[in-house]
Coordinates of C-alpha atoms in Angstrom, one line a residue:
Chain A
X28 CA 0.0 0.0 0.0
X29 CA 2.7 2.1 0.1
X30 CA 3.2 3.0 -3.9
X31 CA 5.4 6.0 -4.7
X32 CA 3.3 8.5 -6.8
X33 CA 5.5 8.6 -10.3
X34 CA 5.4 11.9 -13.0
X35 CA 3.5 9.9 -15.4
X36 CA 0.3 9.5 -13.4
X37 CA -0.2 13.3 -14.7
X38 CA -1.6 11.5 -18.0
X39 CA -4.2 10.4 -15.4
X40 CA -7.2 12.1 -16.6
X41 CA -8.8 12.8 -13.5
X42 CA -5.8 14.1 -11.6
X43 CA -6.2 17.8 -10.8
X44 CA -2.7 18.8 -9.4
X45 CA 1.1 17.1 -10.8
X46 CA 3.7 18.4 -9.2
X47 CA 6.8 16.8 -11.2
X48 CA 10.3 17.1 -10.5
X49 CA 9.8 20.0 -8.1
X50 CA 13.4 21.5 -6.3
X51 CA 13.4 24.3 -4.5
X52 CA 16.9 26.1 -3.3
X53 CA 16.1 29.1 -1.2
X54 CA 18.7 32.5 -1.9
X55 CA 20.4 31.4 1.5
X56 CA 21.2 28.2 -0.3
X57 CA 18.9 25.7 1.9
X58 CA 17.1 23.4 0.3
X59 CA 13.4 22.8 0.9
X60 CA 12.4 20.8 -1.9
X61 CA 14.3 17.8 -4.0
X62 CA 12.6 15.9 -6.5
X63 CA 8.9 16.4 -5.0
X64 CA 6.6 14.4 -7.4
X65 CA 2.7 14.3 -6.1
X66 CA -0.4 13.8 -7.6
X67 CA -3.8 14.5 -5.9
X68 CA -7.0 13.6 -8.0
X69 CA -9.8 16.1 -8.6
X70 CA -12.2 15.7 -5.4
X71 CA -9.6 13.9 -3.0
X72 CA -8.6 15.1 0.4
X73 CA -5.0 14.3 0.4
X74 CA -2.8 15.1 3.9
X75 CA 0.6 15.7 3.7
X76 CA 3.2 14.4 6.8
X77 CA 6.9 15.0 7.7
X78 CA 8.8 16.0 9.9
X79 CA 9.7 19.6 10.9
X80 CA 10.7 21.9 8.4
X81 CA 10.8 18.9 5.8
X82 CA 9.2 21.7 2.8
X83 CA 5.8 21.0 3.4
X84 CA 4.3 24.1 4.2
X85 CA 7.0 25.4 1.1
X86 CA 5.3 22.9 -1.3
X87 CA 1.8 24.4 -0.2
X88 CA 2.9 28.0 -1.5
X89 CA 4.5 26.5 -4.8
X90 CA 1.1 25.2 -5.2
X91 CA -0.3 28.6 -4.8
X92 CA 1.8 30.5 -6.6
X93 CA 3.5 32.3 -3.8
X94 CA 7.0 30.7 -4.7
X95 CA 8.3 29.1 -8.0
X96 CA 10.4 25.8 -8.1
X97 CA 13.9 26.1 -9.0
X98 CA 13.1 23.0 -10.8
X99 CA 10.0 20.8 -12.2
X100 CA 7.1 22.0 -12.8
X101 CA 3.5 22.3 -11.2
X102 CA 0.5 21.8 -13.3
X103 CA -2.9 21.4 -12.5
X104 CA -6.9 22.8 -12.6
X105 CA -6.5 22.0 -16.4
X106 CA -4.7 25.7 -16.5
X107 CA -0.7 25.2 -18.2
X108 CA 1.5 26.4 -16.2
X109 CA -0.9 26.6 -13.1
X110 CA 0.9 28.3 -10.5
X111 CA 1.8 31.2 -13.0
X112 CA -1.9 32.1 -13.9
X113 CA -3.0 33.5 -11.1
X114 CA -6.6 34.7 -13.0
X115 CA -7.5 31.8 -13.9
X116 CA -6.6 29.5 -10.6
X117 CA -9.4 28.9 -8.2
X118 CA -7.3 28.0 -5.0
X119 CA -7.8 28.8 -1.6
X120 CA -5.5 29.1 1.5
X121 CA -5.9 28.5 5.0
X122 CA -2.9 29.2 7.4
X123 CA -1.6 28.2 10.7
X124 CA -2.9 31.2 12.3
X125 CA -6.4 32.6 11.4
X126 CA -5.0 35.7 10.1
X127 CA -7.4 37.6 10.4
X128 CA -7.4 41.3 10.2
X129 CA -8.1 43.0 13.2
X130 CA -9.8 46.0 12.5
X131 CA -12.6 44.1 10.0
X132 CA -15.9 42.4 11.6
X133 CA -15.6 38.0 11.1
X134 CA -18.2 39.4 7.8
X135 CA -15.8 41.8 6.4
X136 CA -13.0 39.7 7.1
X137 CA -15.0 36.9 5.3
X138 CA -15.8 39.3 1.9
X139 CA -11.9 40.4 1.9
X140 CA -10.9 37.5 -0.9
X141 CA -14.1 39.1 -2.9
X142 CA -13.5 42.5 -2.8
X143 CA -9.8 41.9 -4.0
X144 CA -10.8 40.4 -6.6
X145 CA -13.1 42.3 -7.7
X146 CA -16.8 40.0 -7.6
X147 CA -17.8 42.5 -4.6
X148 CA -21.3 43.2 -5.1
X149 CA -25.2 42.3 -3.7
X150 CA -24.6 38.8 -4.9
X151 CA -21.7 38.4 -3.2
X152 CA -23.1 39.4 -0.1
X153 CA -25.7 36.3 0.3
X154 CA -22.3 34.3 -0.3
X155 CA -20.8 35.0 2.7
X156 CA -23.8 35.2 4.7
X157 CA -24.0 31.3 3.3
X158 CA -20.4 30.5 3.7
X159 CA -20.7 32.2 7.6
X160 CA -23.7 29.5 8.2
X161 CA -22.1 26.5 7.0
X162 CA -19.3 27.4 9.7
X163 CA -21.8 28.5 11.6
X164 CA -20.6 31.7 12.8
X165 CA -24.3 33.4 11.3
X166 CA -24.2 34.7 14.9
X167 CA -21.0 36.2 15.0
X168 CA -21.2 38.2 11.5
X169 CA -20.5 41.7 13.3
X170 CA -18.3 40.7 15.8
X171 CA -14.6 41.5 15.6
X172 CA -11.3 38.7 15.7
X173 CA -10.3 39.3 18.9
X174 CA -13.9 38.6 20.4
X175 CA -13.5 35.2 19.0
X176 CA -12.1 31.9 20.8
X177 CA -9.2 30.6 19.0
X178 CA -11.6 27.5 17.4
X179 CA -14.0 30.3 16.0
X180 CA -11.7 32.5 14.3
X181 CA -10.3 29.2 12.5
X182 CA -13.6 28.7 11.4
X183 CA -14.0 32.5 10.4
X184 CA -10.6 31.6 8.2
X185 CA -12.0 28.7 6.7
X186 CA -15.3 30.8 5.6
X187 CA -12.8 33.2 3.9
X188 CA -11.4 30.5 2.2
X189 CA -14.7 29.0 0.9
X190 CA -16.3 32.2 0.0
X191 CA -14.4 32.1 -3.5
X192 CA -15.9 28.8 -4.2
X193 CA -12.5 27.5 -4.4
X194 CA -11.3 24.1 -6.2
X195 CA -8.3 23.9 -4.2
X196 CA -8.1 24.4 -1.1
X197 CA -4.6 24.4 0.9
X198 CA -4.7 23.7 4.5
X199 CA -1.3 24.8 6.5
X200 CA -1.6 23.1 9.8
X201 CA -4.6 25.3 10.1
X202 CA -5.6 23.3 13.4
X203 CA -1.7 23.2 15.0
X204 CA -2.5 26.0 17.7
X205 CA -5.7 24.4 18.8
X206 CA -6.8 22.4 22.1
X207 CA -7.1 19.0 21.4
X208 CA -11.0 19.1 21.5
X209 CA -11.4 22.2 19.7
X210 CA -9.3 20.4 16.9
X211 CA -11.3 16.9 16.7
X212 CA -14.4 18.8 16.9
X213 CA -13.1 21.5 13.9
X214 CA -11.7 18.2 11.7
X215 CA -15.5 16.9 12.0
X216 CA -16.7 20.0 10.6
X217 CA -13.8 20.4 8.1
X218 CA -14.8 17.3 6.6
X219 CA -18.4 17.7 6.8
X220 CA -18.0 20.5 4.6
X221 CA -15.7 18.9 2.4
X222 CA -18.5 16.4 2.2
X223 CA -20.9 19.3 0.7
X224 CA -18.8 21.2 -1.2
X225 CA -16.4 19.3 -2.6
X226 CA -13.4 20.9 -3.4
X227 CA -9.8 19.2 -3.5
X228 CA -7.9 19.3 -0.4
X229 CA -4.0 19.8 0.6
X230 CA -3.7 19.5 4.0
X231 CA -0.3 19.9 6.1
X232 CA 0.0 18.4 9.5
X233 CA 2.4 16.8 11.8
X234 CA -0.3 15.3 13.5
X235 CA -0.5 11.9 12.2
X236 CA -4.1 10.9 13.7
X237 CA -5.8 13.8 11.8
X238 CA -4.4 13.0 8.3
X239 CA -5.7 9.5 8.6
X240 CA -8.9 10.8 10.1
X241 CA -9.6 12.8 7.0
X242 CA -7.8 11.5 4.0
X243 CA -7.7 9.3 0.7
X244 CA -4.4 9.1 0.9
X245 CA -1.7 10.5 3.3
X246 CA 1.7 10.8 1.9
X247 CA 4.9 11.0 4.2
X248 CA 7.6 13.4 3.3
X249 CA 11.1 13.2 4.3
X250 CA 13.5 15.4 6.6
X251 CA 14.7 18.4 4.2
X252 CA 15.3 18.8 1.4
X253 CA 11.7 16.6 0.7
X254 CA 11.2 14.0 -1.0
X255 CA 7.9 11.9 -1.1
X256 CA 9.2 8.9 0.6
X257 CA 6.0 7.1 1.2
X258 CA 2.1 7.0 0.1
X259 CA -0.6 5.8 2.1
X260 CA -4.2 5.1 1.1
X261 CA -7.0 5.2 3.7
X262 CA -9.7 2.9 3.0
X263 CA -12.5 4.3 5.2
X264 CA -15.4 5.4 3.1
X265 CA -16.9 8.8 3.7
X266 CA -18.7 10.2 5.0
X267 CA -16.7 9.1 8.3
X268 CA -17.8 9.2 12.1
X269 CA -16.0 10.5 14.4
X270 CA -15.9 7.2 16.4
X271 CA -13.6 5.5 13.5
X272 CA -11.2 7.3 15.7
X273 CA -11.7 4.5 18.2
X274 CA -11.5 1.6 16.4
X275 CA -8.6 -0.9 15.6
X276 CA -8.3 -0.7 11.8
X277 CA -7.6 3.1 12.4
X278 CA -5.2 2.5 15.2
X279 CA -3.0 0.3 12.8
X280 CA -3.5 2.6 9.6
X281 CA -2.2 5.6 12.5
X282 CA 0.7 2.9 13.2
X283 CA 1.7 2.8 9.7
X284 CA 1.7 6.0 8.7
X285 CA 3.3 6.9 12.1
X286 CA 5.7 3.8 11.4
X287 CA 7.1 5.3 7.9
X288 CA 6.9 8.6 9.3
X289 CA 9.6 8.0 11.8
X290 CA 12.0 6.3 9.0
X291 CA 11.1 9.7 7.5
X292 CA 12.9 11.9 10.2
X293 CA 16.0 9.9 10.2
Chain B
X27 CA -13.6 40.8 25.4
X28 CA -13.4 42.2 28.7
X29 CA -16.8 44.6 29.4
X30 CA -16.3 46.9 32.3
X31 CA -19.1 47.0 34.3
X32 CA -18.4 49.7 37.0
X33 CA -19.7 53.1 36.5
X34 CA -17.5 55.8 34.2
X35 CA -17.1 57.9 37.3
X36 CA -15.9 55.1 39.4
X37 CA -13.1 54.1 36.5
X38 CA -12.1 57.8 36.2
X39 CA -11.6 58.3 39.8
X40 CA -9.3 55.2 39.2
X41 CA -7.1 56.7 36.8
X42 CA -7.2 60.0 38.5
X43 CA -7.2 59.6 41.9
X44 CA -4.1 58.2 42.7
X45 CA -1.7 61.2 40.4
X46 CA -4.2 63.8 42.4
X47 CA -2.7 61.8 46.2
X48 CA 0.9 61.9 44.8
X49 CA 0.2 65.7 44.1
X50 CA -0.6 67.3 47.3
X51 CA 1.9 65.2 48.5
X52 CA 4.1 66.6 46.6
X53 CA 3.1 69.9 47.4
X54 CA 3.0 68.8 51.3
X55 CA 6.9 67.9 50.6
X56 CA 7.3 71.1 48.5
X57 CA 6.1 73.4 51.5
X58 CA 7.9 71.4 53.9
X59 CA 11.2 71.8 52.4
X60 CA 11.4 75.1 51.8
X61 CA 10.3 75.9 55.1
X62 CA 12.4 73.7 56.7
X63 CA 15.5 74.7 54.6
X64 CA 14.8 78.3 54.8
X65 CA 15.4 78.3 51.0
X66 CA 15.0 81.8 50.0
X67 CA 12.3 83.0 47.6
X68 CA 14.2 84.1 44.9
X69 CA 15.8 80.3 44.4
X70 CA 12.7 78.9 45.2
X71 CA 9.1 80.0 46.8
X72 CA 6.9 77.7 48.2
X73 CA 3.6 75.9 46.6
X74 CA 1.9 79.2 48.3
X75 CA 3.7 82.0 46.7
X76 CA 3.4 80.2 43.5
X77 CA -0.2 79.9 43.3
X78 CA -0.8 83.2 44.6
X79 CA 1.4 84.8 41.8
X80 CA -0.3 82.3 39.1
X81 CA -4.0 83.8 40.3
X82 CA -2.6 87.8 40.3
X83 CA -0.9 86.6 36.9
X84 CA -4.1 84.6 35.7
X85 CA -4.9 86.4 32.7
X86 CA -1.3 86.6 31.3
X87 CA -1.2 82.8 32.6
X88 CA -4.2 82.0 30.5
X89 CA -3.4 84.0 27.2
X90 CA 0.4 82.2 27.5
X91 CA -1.1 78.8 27.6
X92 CA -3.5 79.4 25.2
X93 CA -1.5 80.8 22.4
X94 CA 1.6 77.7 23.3
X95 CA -1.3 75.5 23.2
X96 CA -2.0 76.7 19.5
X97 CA 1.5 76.7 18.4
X98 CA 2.0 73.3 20.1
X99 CA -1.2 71.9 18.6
X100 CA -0.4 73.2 14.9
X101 CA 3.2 72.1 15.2
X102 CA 1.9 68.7 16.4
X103 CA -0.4 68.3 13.4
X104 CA 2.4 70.0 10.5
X105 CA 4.6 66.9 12.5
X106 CA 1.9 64.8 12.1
X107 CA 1.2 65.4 8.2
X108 CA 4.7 65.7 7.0
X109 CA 5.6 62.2 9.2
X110 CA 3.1 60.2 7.5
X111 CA 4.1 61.7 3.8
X112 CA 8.0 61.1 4.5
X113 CA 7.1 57.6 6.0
X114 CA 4.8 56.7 3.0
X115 CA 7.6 57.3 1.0
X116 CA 9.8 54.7 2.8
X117 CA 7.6 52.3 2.5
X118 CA 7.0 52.9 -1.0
X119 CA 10.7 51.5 -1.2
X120 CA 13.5 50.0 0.2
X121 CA 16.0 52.0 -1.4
X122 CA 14.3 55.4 -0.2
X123 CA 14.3 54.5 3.5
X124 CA 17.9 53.4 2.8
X125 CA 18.7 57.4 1.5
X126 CA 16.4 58.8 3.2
X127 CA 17.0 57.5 6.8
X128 CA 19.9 59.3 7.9
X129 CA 18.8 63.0 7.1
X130 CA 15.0 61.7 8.8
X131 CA 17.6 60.8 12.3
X132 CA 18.6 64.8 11.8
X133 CA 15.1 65.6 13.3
X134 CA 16.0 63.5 16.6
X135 CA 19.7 64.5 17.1
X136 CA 19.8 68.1 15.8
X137 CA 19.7 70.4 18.9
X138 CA 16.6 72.1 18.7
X139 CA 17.9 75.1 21.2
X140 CA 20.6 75.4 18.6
X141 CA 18.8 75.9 15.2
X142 CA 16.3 77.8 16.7
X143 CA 17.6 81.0 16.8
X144 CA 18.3 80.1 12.8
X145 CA 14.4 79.6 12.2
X146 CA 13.5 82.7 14.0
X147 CA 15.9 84.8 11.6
X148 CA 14.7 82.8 8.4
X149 CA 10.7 82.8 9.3
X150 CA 10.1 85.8 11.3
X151 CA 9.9 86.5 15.0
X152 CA 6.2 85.3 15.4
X153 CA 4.0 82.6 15.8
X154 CA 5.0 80.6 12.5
X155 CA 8.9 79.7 13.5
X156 CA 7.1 78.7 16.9
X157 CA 5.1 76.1 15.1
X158 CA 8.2 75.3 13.0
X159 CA 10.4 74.3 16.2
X160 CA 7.5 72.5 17.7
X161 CA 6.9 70.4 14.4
X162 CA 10.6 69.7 14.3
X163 CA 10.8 68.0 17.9
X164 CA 7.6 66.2 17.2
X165 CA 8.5 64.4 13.7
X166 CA 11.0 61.8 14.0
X167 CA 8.2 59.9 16.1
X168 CA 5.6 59.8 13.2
X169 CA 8.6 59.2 11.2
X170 CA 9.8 56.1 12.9
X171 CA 6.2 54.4 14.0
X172 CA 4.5 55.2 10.4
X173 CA 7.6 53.3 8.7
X174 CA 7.2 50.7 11.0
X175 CA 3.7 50.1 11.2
X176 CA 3.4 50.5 6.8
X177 CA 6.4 47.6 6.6
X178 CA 5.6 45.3 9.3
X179 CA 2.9 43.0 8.1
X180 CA 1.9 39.9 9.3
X181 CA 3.5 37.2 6.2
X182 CA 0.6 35.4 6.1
X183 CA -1.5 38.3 5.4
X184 CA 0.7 39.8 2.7
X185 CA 0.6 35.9 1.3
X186 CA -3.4 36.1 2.0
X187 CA -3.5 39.7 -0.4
X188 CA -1.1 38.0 -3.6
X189 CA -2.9 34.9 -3.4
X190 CA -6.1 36.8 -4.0
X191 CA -4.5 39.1 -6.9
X192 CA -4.7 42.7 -5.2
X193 CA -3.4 45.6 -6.2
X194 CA -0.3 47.7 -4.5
X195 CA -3.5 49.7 -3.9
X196 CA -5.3 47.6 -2.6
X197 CA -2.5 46.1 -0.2
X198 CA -1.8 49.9 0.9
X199 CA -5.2 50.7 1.6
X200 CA -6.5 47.6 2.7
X201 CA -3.4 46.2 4.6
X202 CA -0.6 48.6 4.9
X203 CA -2.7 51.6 6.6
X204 CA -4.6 50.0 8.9
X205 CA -1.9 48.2 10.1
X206 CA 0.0 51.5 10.8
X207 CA -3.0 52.7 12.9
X208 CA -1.4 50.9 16.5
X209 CA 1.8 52.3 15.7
X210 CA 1.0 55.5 14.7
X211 CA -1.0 56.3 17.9
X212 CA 2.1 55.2 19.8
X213 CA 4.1 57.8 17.8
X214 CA 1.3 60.2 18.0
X215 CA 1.3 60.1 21.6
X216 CA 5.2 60.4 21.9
X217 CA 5.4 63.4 19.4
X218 CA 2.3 65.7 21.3
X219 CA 3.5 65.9 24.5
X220 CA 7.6 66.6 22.5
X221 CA 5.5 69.1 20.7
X222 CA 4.7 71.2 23.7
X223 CA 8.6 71.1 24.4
X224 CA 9.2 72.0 21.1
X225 CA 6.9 75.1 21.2
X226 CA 8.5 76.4 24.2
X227 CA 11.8 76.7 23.2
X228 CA 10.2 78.2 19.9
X229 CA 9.2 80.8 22.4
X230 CA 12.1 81.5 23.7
X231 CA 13.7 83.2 21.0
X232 CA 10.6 84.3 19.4
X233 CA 8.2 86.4 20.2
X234 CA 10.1 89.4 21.9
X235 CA 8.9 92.9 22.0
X236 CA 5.4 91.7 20.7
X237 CA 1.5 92.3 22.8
X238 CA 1.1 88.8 23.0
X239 CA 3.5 85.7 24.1
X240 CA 3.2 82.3 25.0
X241 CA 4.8 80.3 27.9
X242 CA 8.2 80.1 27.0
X243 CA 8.6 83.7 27.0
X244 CA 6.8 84.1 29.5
X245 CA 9.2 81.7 31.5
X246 CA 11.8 83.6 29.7
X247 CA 10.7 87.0 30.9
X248 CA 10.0 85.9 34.2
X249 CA 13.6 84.9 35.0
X250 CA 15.0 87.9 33.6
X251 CA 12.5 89.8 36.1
X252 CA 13.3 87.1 38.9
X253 CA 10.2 86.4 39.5
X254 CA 10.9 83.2 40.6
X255 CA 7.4 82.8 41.7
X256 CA 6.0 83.4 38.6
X257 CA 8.6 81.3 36.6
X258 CA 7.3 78.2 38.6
X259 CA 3.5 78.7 37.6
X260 CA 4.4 79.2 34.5
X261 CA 6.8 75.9 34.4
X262 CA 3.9 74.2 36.1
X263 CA 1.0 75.5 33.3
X264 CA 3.5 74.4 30.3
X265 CA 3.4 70.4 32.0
X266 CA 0.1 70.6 32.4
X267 CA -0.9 71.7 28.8
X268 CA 1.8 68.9 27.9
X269 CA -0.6 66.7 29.9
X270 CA -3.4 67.6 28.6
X271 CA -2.4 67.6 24.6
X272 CA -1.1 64.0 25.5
X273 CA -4.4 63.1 27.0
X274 CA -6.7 64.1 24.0
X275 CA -4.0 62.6 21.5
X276 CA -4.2 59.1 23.7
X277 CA -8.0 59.8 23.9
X278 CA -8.5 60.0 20.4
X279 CA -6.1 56.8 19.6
X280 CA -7.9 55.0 22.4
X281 CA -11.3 55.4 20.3
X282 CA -9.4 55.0 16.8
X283 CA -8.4 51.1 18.2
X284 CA -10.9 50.2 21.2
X285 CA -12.7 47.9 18.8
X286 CA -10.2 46.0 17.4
X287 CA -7.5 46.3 18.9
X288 CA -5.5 44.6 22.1
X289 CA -3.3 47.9 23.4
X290 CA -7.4 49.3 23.8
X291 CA -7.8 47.0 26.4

């Protein structure tokens, strides 16, 4: 079960994102990235592991555009030269912190994303009333970020994300800072909505219980630079409870993945 | 969020209460001292004296702090105005700040007692070269917080603007000057009670021979005369319109940021 992804799976008709080759070698000579190949399908929620400062979070903002590779290339959306194209790409972000801007309410923080780019208008405005209510933070629409617990301005970043309608979205340990309640409970809702909206997901994490909890697949990467050193698949169907936490065949799958994670580090 | 549920009147008395005790003991030490010491009136008259020559002097008092109080105001604000241009200009770009910097440090290093005199004879005796010396002391602080608060953005938000495709407009409007509202009111507060300061010394060498003077010549005057008495009041008048210009600027920032932001709190 654990298949490297190879370059040619990019022929793969369904796949939505290749990354192929991919290097990166920062100005101060470090290198995050070596090789990198992935492929995540239109639809899937993929989870990417490794350990600290092993280039995930740097693969994230190749993805998005925010940094080119040095080497390989990243295609994807059915857009050439996808992280160039910033028009035309339909990609989301959620970071480790909420980032939200202070001085905006949770609503106007939440209509930021369409007011840059440009779509700000009456229709636009039921959108993230809608967005706000599948997070359900309806009730907290005028409030400001710093009248929010840490678990509700998360989920005031994740309606900011959604309000584009995004196809990708990229998740950056968005949950890392959180209790360990507040965190199960906001990876139920995460993939609830995943469930109704279906967009493709990229999700970074070091915790190894939450990527099997709401993968496909969970692929390991290695200390830096990264290199995709192993690929699991998680057979659970969705949508999953919240008790498959509890049982055995997730305890081993967590073993496994935990298992090539620590050949990983070395 | 943290509501405050006691009455206004009881949180003022909080904030107030406790500089008014230190006060009158102050003055309590003040009288004591003297007395004790025997120092003589002419070095330095008790808290009695003092407020006795500030009530038989309240009208020159008053017209003193008022006119100070203008000069200090409008020097704060040509500070305030010419800050935010010169640190909008750094921002704009690396290489500026990098040129500009050294001549901005001018503003905190020059001694203002020393060009002074040189403003007075290039702008006049009168109430303009006051507002010039005032603006002078009061700049490098708009200067320093405006740069910082226009360059130091949260990474994550910069990366939240590009990923969205916004403008350098958009990122100065939408990101850049809001973010420099904290650290601007920290400057803000800084440069208004300098401004005061700054106005003073204006005074000093300006304004001779004319009907109407402000504080520092007043000062001035006063010591010529030695009026020690009167010098005191009118050393005490200039704090307390220092005070008081720094209370409406931290007034003013407190209601700019109470809703949004943690120094409010």
């Amino acid at each position: 079960m654990t298949g490297l992804t190879v370059a040619d799976s990019s022929k793969m008709e369904d796949s939505y994102l290749v990354a192929d080759g991919v290097s990166l070698e920062f100005a101060s000579g470090v290198r995050a990235l070596e090789g990198f190949n992935l492929t995540i399908r239109t639809g899937d929620f993929l989870s990417i592991v490794g350990p600290s400062g092993c280039g995930k979070s740097t693969f994230l903002r190749l993805v998005a555009g925010l940094l080119k590779p040095t080497s390989g290339t990243v295609t994807g959306g059915g857009v050439d030269g996808f992280a160039a194209r910033k028009r035309e790409r339909r990609i989301a972000f959620v970071f480790q912190q909420p980032t939200l801007l202070p001085w905006r309410t949770v609503e106007r923080n939440v209509c930021l994303p369409l007011e840059l780019r440009g779509g700000w208008n009456r229709q636009t405005r039921g959108k993230v009333a809608e967005v706000l209510e599948l997070v359900g933070l309806s009730e907290f629409a005028r409030a400001y970020p710093h009248e929010l617990s840490g678990g509700m301005q998360m989920r005031a970043s994740l309606a900011r994300a959604l309000v584009t309608d995004p196809d990708l979205l990229l998740l950056d340990e968005p949950f890392a800072a959180l209790d360990d309640i507040t965190r199960q409970r906001l990876n139920s809702e995460l993939l609830s909505l995943w469930e109704r909206v279906r967009f493709t997901a990229l999700f970074v994490t070091h915790n190894v219980g939450e990527a099997v909890y709401l993968s496909h697949r969970v692929a390991v990467m290695s200390a830096r630079p990264g290199r995709l050193v192993a690929d699991h698949a998680i057979p659970f169907t969705f949508p999953r409870q919240a008790e498959i936490r509890s049982t055995p065949d997730f305890a081993a799958l967590v073993g496994r993945v935990a298992t090539s994670l620590g050949e990983a580090s070395q | 969020m943290r509501k405050n549920t006691l009455p206004l009147s009881t949180r003022v008395l909080r904030f107030v209460l406790p500089p008014m005790i230190f006060f009158l003991l102050f003055l309590g030490g003040w009288d004591l001292a003297v007395k004790w010491f025997e120092i003589p009136a002419y070095l330095l008259p008790g808290p009695k004296p003092v407020f006795q020559s500030a009530v038989a002097n309240g009208r020159v008092l008053a017209l003193a702090s008022l006119l100070t109080a203008a000069a200090a105001a409008a020097g704060f604000l040509v500070s305030v105005v010419i800050g935010l241009i010169v640190a909008f200009l750094f921002s704009q770009s690396a290489w500026i700040q990098r040129a500009g910097y050294p001549y901005a440090m001018f503003f905190q290093t020059v001694p203002v007692v020393a060009i002074a005199p040189l403003i007075v004879i290039w702008f006049g005796s009168d109430f303009r070269s006051i507002v010039i010396t005032s603006a002078i002391v009061g700049l490098f602080p708009i200067i320093t917080t405006g740069t910082a608060g226009l360059t130091n953005l949260d990474r994550n938000m910069v990366e939240l603007f590009d990923l969205n495709n916004a403008s350098r407009w958009q990122k100065l409007w939408k990101l850049r000057f809001p973010n420099s509202i904290p650290y601007l009111v920290a400057g803000a507060k800084t440069s208004s009670g300098l401004s005061v300061v700054g106005a003073i010394i204006g005074e000093f060498f300006a304004g001779f021979g004319q009907q109407r003077y402000g504080l520092g010549y007043l000062i001035f005057q006063a010591n010529a005369a030695l009026k020690t008495d009167l010098m005191v009041a009118a050393t005490i008048a200039s704090t307390l319109l220092g005070l008081l210009i720094f209370g409406v600027v931290g007034l003013a920032g407190h209601l700019a940021l109470r809703r949004w932001h943690h120094s409010a709190h």
